[in-house]
CSV table of C-alpha atoms and ligand atoms in Angstrom, one decimal:
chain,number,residue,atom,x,y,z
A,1,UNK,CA,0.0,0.0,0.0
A,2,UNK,CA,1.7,3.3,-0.7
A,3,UNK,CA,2.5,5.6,1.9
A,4,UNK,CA,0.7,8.8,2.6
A,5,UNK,CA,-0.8,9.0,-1.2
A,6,UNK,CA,-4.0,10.0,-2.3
A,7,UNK,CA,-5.3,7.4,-4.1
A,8,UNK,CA,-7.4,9.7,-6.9
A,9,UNK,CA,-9.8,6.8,-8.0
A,10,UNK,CA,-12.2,7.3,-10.9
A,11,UNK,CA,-15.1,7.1,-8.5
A,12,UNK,CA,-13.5,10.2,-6.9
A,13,UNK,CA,-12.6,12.3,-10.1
A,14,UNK,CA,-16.2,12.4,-11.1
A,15,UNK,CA,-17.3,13.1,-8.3
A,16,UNK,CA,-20.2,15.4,-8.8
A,17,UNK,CA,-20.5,17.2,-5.3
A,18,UNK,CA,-16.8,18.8,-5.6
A,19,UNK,CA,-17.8,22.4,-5.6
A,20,UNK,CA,-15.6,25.4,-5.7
A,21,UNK,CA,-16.4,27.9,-3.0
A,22,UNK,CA,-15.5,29.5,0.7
A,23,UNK,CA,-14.2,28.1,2.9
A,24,UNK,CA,-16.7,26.6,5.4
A,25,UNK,CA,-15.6,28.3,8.9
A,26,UNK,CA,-14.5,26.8,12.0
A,27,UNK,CA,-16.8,25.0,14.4
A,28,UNK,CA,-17.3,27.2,17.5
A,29,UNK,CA,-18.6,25.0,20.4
A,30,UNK,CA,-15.9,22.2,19.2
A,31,UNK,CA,-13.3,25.1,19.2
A,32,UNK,CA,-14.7,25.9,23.0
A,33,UNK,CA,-14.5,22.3,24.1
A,34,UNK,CA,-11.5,22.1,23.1
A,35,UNK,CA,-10.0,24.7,25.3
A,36,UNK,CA,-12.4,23.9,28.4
A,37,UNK,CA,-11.5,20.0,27.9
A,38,UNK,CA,-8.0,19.5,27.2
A,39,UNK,CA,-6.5,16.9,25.2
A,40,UNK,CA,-4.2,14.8,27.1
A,41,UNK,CA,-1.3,13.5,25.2
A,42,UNK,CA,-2.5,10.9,22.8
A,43,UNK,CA,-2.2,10.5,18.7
A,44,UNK,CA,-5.1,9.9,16.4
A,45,UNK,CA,-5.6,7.9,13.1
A,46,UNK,CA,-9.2,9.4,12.0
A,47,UNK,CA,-11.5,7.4,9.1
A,48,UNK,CA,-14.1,10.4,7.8
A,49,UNK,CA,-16.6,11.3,5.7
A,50,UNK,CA,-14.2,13.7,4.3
A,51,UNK,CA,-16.5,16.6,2.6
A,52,UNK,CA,-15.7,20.5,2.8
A,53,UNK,CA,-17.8,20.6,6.1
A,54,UNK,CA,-15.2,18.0,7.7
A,55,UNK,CA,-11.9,20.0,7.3
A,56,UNK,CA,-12.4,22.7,10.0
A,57,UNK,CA,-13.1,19.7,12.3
A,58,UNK,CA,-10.1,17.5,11.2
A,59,UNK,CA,-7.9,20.8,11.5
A,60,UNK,CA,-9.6,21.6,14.8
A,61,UNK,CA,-8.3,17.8,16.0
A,62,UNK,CA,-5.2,18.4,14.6
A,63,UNK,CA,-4.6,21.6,16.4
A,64,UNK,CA,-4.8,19.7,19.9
A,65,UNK,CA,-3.1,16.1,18.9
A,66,UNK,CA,-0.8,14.4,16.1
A,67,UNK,CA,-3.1,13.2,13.6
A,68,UNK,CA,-1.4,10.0,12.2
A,69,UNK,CA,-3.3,9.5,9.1
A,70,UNK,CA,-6.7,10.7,7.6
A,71,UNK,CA,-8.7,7.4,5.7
A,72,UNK,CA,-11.4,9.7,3.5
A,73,UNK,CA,-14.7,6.9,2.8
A,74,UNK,CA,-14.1,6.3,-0.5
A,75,UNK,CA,-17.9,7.5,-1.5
A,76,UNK,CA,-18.0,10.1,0.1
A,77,UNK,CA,-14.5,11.8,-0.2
A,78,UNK,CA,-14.4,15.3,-2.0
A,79,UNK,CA,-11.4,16.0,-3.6
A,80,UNK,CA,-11.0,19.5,-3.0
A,81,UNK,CA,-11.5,19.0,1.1
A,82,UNK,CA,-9.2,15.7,0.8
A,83,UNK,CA,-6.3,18.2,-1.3
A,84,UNK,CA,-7.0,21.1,1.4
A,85,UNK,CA,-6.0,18.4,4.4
A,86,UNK,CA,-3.5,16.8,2.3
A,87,UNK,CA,-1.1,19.6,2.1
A,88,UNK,CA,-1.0,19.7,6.3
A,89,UNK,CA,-1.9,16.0,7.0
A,90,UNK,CA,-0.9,12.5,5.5
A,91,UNK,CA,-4.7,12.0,3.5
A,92,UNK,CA,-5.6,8.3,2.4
A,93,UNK,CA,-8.4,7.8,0.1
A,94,UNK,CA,-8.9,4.0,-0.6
A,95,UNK,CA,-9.9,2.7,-3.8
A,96,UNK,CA,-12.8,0.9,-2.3
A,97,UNK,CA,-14.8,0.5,1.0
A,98,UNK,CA,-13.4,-3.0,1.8
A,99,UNK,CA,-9.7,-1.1,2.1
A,100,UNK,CA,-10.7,1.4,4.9
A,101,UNK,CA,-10.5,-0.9,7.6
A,102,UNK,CA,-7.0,-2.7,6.7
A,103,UNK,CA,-5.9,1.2,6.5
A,104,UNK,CA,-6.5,2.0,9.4
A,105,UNK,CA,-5.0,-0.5,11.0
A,106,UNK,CA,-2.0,-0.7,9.1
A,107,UNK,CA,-1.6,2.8,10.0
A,108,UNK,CA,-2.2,2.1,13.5
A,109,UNK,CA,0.6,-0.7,13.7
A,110,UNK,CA,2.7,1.8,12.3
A,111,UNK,CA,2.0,4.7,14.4
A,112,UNK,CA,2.4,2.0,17.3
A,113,UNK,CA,5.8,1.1,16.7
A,114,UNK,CA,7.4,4.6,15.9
A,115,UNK,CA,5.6,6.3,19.0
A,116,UNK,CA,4.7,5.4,22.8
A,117,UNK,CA,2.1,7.7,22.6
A,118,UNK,CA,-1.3,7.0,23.5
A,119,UNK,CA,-3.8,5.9,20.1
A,120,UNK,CA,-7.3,6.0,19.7
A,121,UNK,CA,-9.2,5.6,16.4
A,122,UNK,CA,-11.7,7.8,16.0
A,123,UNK,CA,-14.0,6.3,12.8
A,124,UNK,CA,-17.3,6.5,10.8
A,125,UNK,CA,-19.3,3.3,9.8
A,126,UNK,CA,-17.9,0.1,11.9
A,127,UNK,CA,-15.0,-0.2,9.8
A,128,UNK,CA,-12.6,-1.4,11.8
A,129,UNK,CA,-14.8,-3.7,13.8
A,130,UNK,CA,-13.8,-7.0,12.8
A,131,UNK,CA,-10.1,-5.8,13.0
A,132,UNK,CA,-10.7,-5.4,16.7
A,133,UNK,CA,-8.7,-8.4,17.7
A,134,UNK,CA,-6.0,-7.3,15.7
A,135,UNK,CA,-6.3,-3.6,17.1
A,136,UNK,CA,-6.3,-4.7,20.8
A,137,UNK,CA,-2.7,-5.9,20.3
A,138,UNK,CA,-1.7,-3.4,19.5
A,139,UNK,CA,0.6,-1.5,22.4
A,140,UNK,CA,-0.6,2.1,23.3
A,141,UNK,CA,-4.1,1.8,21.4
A,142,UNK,CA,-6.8,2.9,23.7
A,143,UNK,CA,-9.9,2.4,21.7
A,144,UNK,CA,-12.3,3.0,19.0
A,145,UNK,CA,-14.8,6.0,18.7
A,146,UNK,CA,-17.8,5.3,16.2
A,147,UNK,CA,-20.2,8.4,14.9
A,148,UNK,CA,-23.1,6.1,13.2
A,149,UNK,CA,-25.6,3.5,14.2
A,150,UNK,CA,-24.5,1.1,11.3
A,151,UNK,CA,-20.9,1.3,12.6
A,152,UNK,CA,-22.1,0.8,16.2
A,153,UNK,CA,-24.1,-2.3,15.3
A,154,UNK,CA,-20.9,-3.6,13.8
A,155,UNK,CA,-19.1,-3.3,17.3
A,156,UNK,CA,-21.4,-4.8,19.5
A,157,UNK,CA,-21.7,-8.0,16.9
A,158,UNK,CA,-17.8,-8.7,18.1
A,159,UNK,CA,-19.2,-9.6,21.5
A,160,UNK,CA,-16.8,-9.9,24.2
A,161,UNK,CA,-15.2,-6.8,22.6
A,162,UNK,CA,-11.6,-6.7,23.2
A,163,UNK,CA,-11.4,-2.9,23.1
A,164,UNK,CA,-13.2,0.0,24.6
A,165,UNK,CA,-15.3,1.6,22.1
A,166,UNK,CA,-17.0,5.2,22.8
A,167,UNK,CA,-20.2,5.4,20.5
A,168,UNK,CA,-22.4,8.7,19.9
A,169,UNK,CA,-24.7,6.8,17.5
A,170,UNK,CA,-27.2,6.6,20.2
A,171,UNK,CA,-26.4,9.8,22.3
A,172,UNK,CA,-29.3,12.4,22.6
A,173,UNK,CA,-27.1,14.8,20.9
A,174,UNK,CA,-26.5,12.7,17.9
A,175,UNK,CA,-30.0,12.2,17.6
A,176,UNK,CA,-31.0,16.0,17.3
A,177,UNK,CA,-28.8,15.5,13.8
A,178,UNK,CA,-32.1,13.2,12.4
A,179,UNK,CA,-33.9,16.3,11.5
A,180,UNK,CA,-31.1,17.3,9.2
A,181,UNK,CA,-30.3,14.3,7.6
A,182,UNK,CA,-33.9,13.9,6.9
A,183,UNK,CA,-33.9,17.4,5.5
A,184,UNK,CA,-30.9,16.1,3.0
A,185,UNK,CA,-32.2,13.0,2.0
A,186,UNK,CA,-35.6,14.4,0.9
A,187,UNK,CA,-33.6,17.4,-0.9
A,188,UNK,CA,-31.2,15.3,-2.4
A,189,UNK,CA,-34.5,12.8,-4.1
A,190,UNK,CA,-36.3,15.3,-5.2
A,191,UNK,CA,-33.3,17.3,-6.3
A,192,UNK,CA,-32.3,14.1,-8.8
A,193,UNK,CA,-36.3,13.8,-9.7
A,194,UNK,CA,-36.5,17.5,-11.0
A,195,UNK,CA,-32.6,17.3,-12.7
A,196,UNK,CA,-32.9,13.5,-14.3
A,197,UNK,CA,-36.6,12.8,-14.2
A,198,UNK,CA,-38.2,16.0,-14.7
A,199,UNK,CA,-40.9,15.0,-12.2
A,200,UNK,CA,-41.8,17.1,-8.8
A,201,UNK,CA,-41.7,15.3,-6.0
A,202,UNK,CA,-45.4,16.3,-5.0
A,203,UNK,CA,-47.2,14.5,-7.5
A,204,UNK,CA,-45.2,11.0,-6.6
A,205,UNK,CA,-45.4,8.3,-4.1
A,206,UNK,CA,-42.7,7.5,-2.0
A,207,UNK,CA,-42.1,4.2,-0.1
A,208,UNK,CA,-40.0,4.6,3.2
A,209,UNK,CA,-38.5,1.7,4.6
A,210,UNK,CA,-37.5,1.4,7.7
A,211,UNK,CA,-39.2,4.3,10.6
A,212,UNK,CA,-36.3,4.9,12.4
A,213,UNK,CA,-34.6,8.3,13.3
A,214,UNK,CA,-33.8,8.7,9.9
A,215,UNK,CA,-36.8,7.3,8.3
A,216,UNK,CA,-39.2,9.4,10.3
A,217,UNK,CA,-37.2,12.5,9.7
A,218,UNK,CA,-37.2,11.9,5.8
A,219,UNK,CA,-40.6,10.9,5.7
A,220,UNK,CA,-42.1,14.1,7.6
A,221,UNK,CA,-39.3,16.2,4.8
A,222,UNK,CA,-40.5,14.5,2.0
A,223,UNK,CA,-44.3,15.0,2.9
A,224,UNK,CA,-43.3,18.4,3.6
A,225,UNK,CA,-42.4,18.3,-0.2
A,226,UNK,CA,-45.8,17.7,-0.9
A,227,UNK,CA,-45.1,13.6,-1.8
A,228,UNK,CA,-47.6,11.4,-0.5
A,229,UNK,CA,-45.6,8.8,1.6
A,230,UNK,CA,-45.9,5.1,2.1
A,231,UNK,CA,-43.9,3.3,5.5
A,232,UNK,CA,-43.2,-0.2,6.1
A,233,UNK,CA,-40.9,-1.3,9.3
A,234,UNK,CA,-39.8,-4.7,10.4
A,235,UNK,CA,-40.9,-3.1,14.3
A,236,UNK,CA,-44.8,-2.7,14.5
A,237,UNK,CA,-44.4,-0.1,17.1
A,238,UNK,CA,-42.7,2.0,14.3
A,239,UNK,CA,-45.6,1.1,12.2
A,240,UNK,CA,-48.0,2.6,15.1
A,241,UNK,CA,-45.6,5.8,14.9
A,242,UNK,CA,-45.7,6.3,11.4
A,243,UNK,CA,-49.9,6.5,11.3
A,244,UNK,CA,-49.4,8.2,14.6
A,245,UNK,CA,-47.3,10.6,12.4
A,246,UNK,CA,-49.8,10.7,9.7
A,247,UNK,CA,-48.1,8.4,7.2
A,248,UNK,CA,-49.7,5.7,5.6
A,249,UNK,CA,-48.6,2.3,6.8
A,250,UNK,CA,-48.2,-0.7,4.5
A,251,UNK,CA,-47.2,-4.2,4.4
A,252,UNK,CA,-43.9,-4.6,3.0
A,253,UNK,CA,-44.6,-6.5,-0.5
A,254,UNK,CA,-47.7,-3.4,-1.0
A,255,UNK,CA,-45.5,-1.3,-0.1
A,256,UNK,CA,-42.9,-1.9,-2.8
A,257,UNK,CA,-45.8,-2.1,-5.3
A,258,UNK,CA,-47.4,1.1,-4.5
A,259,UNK,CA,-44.6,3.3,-4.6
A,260,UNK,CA,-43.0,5.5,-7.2
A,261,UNK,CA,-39.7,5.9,-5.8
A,262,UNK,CA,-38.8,3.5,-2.6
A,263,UNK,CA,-36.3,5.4,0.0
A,264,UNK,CA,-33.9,2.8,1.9
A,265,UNK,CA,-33.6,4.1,5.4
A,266,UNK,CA,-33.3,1.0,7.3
A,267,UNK,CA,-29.5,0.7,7.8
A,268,UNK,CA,-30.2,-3.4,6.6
A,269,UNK,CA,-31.1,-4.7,3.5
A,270,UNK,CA,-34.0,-4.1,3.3
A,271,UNK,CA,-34.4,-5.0,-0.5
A,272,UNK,CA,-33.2,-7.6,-2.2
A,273,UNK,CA,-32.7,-8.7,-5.8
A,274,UNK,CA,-36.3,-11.2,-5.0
A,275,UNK,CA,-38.2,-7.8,-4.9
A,276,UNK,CA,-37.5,-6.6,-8.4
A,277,UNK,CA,-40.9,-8.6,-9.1
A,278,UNK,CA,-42.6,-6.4,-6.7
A,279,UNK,CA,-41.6,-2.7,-8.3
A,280,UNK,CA,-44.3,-0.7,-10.7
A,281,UNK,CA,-42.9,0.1,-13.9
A,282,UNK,CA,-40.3,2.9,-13.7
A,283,UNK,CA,-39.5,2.4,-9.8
A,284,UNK,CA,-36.8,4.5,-8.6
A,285,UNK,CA,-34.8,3.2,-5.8
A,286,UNK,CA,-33.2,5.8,-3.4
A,287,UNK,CA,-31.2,4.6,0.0
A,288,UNK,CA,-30.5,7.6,3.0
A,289,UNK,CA,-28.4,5.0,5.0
A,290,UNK,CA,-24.9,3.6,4.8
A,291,UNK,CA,-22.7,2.2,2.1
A,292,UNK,CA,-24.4,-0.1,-0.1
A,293,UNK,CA,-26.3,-1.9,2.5
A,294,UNK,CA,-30.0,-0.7,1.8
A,295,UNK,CA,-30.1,-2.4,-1.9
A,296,UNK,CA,-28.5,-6.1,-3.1
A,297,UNK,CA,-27.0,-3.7,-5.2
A,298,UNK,CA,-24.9,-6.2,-7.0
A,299,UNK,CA,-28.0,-8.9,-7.2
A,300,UNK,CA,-30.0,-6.3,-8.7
A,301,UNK,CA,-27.6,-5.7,-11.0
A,302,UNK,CA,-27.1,-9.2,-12.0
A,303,UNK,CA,-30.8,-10.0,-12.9
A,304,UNK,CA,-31.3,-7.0,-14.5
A,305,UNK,CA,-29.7,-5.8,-18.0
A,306,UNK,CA,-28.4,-2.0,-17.9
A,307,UNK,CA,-29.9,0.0,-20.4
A,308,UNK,CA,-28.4,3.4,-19.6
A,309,UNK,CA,-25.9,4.9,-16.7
A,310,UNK,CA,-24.7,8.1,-16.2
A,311,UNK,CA,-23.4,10.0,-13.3
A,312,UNK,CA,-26.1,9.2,-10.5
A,313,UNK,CA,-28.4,7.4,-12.6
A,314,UNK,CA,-28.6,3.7,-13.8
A,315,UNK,CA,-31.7,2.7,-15.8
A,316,UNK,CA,-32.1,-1.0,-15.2
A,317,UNK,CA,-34.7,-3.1,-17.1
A,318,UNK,CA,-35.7,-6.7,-15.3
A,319,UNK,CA,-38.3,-8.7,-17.0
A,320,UNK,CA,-39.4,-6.1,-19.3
A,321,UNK,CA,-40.3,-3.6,-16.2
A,322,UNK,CA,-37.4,0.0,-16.3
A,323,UNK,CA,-36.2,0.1,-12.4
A,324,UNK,CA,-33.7,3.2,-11.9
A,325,UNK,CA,-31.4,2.9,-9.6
A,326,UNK,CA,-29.6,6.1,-7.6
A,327,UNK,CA,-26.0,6.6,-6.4
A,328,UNK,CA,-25.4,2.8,-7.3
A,329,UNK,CA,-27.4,2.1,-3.8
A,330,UNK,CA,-25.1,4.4,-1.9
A,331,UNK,CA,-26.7,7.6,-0.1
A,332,UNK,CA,-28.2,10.0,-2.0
A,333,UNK,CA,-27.4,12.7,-0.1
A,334,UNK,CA,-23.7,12.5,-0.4
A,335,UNK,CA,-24.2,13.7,-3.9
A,336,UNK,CA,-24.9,17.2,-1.8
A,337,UNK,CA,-23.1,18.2,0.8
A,338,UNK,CA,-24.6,14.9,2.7
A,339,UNK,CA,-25.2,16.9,6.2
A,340,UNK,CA,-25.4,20.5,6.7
A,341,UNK,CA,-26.1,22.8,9.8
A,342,UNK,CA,-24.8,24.1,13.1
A,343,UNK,CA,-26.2,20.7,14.6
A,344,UNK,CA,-22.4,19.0,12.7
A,345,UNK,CA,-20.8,21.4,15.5
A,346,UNK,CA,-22.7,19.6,18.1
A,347,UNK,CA,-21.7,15.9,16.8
A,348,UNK,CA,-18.0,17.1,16.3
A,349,UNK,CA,-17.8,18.0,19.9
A,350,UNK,CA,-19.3,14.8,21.0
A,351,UNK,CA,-16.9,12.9,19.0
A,352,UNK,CA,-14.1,15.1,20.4
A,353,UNK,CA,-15.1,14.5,23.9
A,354,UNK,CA,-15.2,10.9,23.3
A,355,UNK,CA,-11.6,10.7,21.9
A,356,UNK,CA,-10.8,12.5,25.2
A,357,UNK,CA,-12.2,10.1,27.2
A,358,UNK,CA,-10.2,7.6,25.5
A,359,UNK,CA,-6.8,9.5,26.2
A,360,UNK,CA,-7.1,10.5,29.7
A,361,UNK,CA,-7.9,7.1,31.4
A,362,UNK,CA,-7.9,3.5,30.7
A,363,UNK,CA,-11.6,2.5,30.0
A,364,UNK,CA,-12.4,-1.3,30.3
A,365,UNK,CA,-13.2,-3.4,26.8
A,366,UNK,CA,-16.6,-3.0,25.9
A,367,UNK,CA,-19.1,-0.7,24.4
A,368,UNK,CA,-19.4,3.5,26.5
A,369,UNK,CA,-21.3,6.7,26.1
A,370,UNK,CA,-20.6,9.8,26.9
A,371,UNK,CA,-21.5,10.8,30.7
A,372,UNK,CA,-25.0,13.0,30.6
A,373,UNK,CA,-23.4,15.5,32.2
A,374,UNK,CA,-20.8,16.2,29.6
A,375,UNK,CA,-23.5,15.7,27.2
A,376,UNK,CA,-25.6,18.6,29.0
A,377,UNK,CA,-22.6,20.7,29.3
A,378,UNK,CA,-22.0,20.4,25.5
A,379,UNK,CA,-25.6,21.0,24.4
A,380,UNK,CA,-25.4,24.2,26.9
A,381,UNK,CA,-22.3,25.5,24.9
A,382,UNK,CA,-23.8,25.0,21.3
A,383,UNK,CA,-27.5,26.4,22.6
A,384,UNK,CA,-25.5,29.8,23.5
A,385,UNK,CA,-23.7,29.7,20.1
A,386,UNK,CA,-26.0,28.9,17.6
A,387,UNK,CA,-29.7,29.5,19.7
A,388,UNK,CA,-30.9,33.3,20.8
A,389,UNK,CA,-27.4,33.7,22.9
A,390,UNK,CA,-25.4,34.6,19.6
A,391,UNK,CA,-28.4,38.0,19.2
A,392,UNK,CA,-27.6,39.1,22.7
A,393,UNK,CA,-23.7,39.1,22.5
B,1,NAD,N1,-27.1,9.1,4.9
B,1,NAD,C1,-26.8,9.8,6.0
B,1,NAD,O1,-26.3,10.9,6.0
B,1,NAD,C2,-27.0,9.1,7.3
B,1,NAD,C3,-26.9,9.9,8.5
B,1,NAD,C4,-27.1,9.2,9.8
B,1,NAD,C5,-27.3,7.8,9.8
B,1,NAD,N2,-27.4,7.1,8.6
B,1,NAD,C6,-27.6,5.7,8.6
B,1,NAD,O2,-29.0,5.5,8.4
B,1,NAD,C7,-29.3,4.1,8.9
B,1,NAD,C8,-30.6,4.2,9.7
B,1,NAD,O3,-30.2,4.9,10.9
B,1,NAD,P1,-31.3,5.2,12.1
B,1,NAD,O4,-30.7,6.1,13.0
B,1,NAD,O5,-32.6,5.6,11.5
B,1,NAD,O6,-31.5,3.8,12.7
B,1,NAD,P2,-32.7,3.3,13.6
B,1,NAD,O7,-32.2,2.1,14.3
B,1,NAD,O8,-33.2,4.4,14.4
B,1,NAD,O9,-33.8,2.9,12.6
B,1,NAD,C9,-33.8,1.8,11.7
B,1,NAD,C10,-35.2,1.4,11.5
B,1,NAD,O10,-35.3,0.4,10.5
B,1,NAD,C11,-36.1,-0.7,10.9
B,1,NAD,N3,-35.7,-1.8,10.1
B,1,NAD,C12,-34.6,-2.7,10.3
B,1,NAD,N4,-34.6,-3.6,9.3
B,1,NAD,C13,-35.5,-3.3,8.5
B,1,NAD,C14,-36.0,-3.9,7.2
B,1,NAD,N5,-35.3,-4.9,6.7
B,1,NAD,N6,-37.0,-3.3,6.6
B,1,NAD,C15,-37.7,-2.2,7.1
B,1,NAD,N7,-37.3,-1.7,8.3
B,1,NAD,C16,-36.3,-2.2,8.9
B,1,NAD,C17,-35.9,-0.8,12.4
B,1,NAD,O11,-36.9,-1.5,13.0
B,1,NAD,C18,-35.8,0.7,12.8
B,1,NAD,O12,-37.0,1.2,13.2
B,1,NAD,C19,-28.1,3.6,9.6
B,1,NAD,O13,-27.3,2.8,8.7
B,1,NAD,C20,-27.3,4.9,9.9
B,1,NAD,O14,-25.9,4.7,10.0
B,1,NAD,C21,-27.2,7.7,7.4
């Protein structure tokens, strides 16, 4: 593996969401937290959804520890943010998902054996989960930090774990980033159906699957939008929410024959190649999660025969029905920005505070939070920075 290149695949030079323009600013509560919560001494090797919103955080980190390397997610990597942090940091983008992990770790050996330093890997999406064994020997590593649900799922399948791994995925703060994500997802479908499809969103149906955080904010977005929207979830007390909600509920197999364009939100796969029977003519599959885990994206791929692709648009035909897929089954609103809003200052500070955690004591192997009361503490800071305290300074 070469050292400290970035790996420009064609994935990442067409890119579509590369745009030029100012730089986005520095996070202010992270910044605060910073200087109220010191860093002890300790190194970091960071795997990120490297867009322009992540460099001020990674240069934040990088202010208060060594940052060892920087492993962009291949999908979501922008190559102007990843140039920006390459001229100041060693910047990894791996040709594919399935390399992130090995990275990582191969950049944590090495950091291992040329420092005596404290580690801790601070990561986005589980990647480095089955590598815990591997990470554990490691001399000096202190533990994982994970930012999503799917990555946090990943950890606690590799029960006993052998490390200490911080997770936000479920904190309170973390969840007050559903609303925004929802936001993106539902801007980001009916961005692509007004740009390839020349549809609106308000005269279409849209299936939801899965009525999670992220399902039930991008279902209330999307009906916002004026779409009529459909939910299915494997959980019947989600069910109950969505009518509660105002949705209409349906069994799955209706579900997938009703809609106009089905939205993965699950963070499982939650369709599979099997279900290409169910779709209307012209379906448009969408996921919101992670990776390519919503769609058998590959199965889908195989039964069908590929009439058309370009950019963020594949136009499938299986059994005579046209099925379009999005973003290859990756998330659709990573084609814009992904996540925007002061709430990212609120999840960077978490994630900071975590990796603090790590470096000042030795935590036991297994999966932590954050203590409520730092949690409280934080959400106090970013209330006075980005609420009604920023009009009365
Ligand atoms: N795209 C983004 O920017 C972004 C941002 C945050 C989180 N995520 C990802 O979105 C995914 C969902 O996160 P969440 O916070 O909503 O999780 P969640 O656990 O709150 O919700 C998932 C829901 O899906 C349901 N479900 C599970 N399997 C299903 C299936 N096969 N069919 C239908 N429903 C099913 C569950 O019952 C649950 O209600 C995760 O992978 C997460 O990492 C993506």
């Amino acid at each position: 593996m070469p050292e400290r290149e970035i790996m420009t695949t064609p994935a990442l030079r067409e890119h579509p969401a590369d745009p030029q323009g100012p730089d986005v600013t520095e996070y202010p509560t992270l910044t605060e937290t910073t200087h109220a919560y010191p860093m002890p001494d300790a190194r970091l090797i960071l795997i990120a959804h490297i867009l322009n919103t992540a460099v001020p955080f990674v240069r934040t980190l990088a202010k208060v520890m060594p940052v060892d390397a920087v492993i962009a997610v291949p999908y979501s990597a922008q190559p102007t943010a990843c140039a920006a942090l390459a001229e100041e940091l060693p910047v990894d983008v791996p040709s594919n998902v399935g390399d992130v992990g090995p990275l990582a770790a191969q950049r944590a050996a090495d950091a291992s054996k040329r420092s005596r330093d404290n580690l801790i890997i601070q990561e986005v999406g589980g990647y480095c989960a089955h590598l815990v064994e591997e990470l554990a020997a490691m001399p000096g590593l202190r533990g994982v930090v994970e930012d999503t649900k799917q990555g946090q799922w990943h950890y606690e399948q590799q029960q006993p774990l052998q490390l200490p791994v911080f997770t936000i995925a479920d904190s309170p703060l973390k969840a007050l980033e559903d609303s925004q994500v929802g936001l993106s997802i539902a801007y980001s479908v009916e961005h692509l159906l007004r740009a390839r499809f020349f549809q609106l969103i308000s005269e279409l149906r849209v299936g939801v699957l899965g009525y999670g955080g992220i399902g039930t904010a991008t279902a209330r977005s999307l009906r916002s939008r004026g779409s009529r929207v459909g939910v299915y979830d494997v959980d019947q007390i989600r069910m109950s929410q969505a009518v509660v909600d105002g949705h209409e509920p349906f069994p799955r197999d209706e579900l997938l024959r009703w809609a106009d364009v089905v939205v993965g939100v699950s963070g499982h796969r939650a369709f599979t190649a099997d279900d290409l029977d169910l779709l209307r003519d012209g379906a448009i599959l969408a996921s919101g999660s992670s990776k390519q885990i919503e769609f058998d994206v590959p199965g889908i791929r195989a039964r069908s025969e590929l009439k058309r692709e370009q950019d963020e648009l594949a136009e499938l035909v299986y059994n005579g029905r046209t099925v379009f897929l999005l973003n290859d089954g990756r998330p659709v609103n990573f084609l814009h920005q992904s996540i925007l809003g002061n709430v990212l200052d609120l999840v960077y500070s978490e994630l900071y505070l975590c990796t603090r955690e790590l470096a000042s004591k030795r935590w036991h192997p297994g999966m932590h939070r954050l203590d409520p009361g730092l949690q409280q503490d934080l959400a106090r800071r970013w209330t006075h920075n980005h609420g009604q305290g920023r009009w009365q300074r």
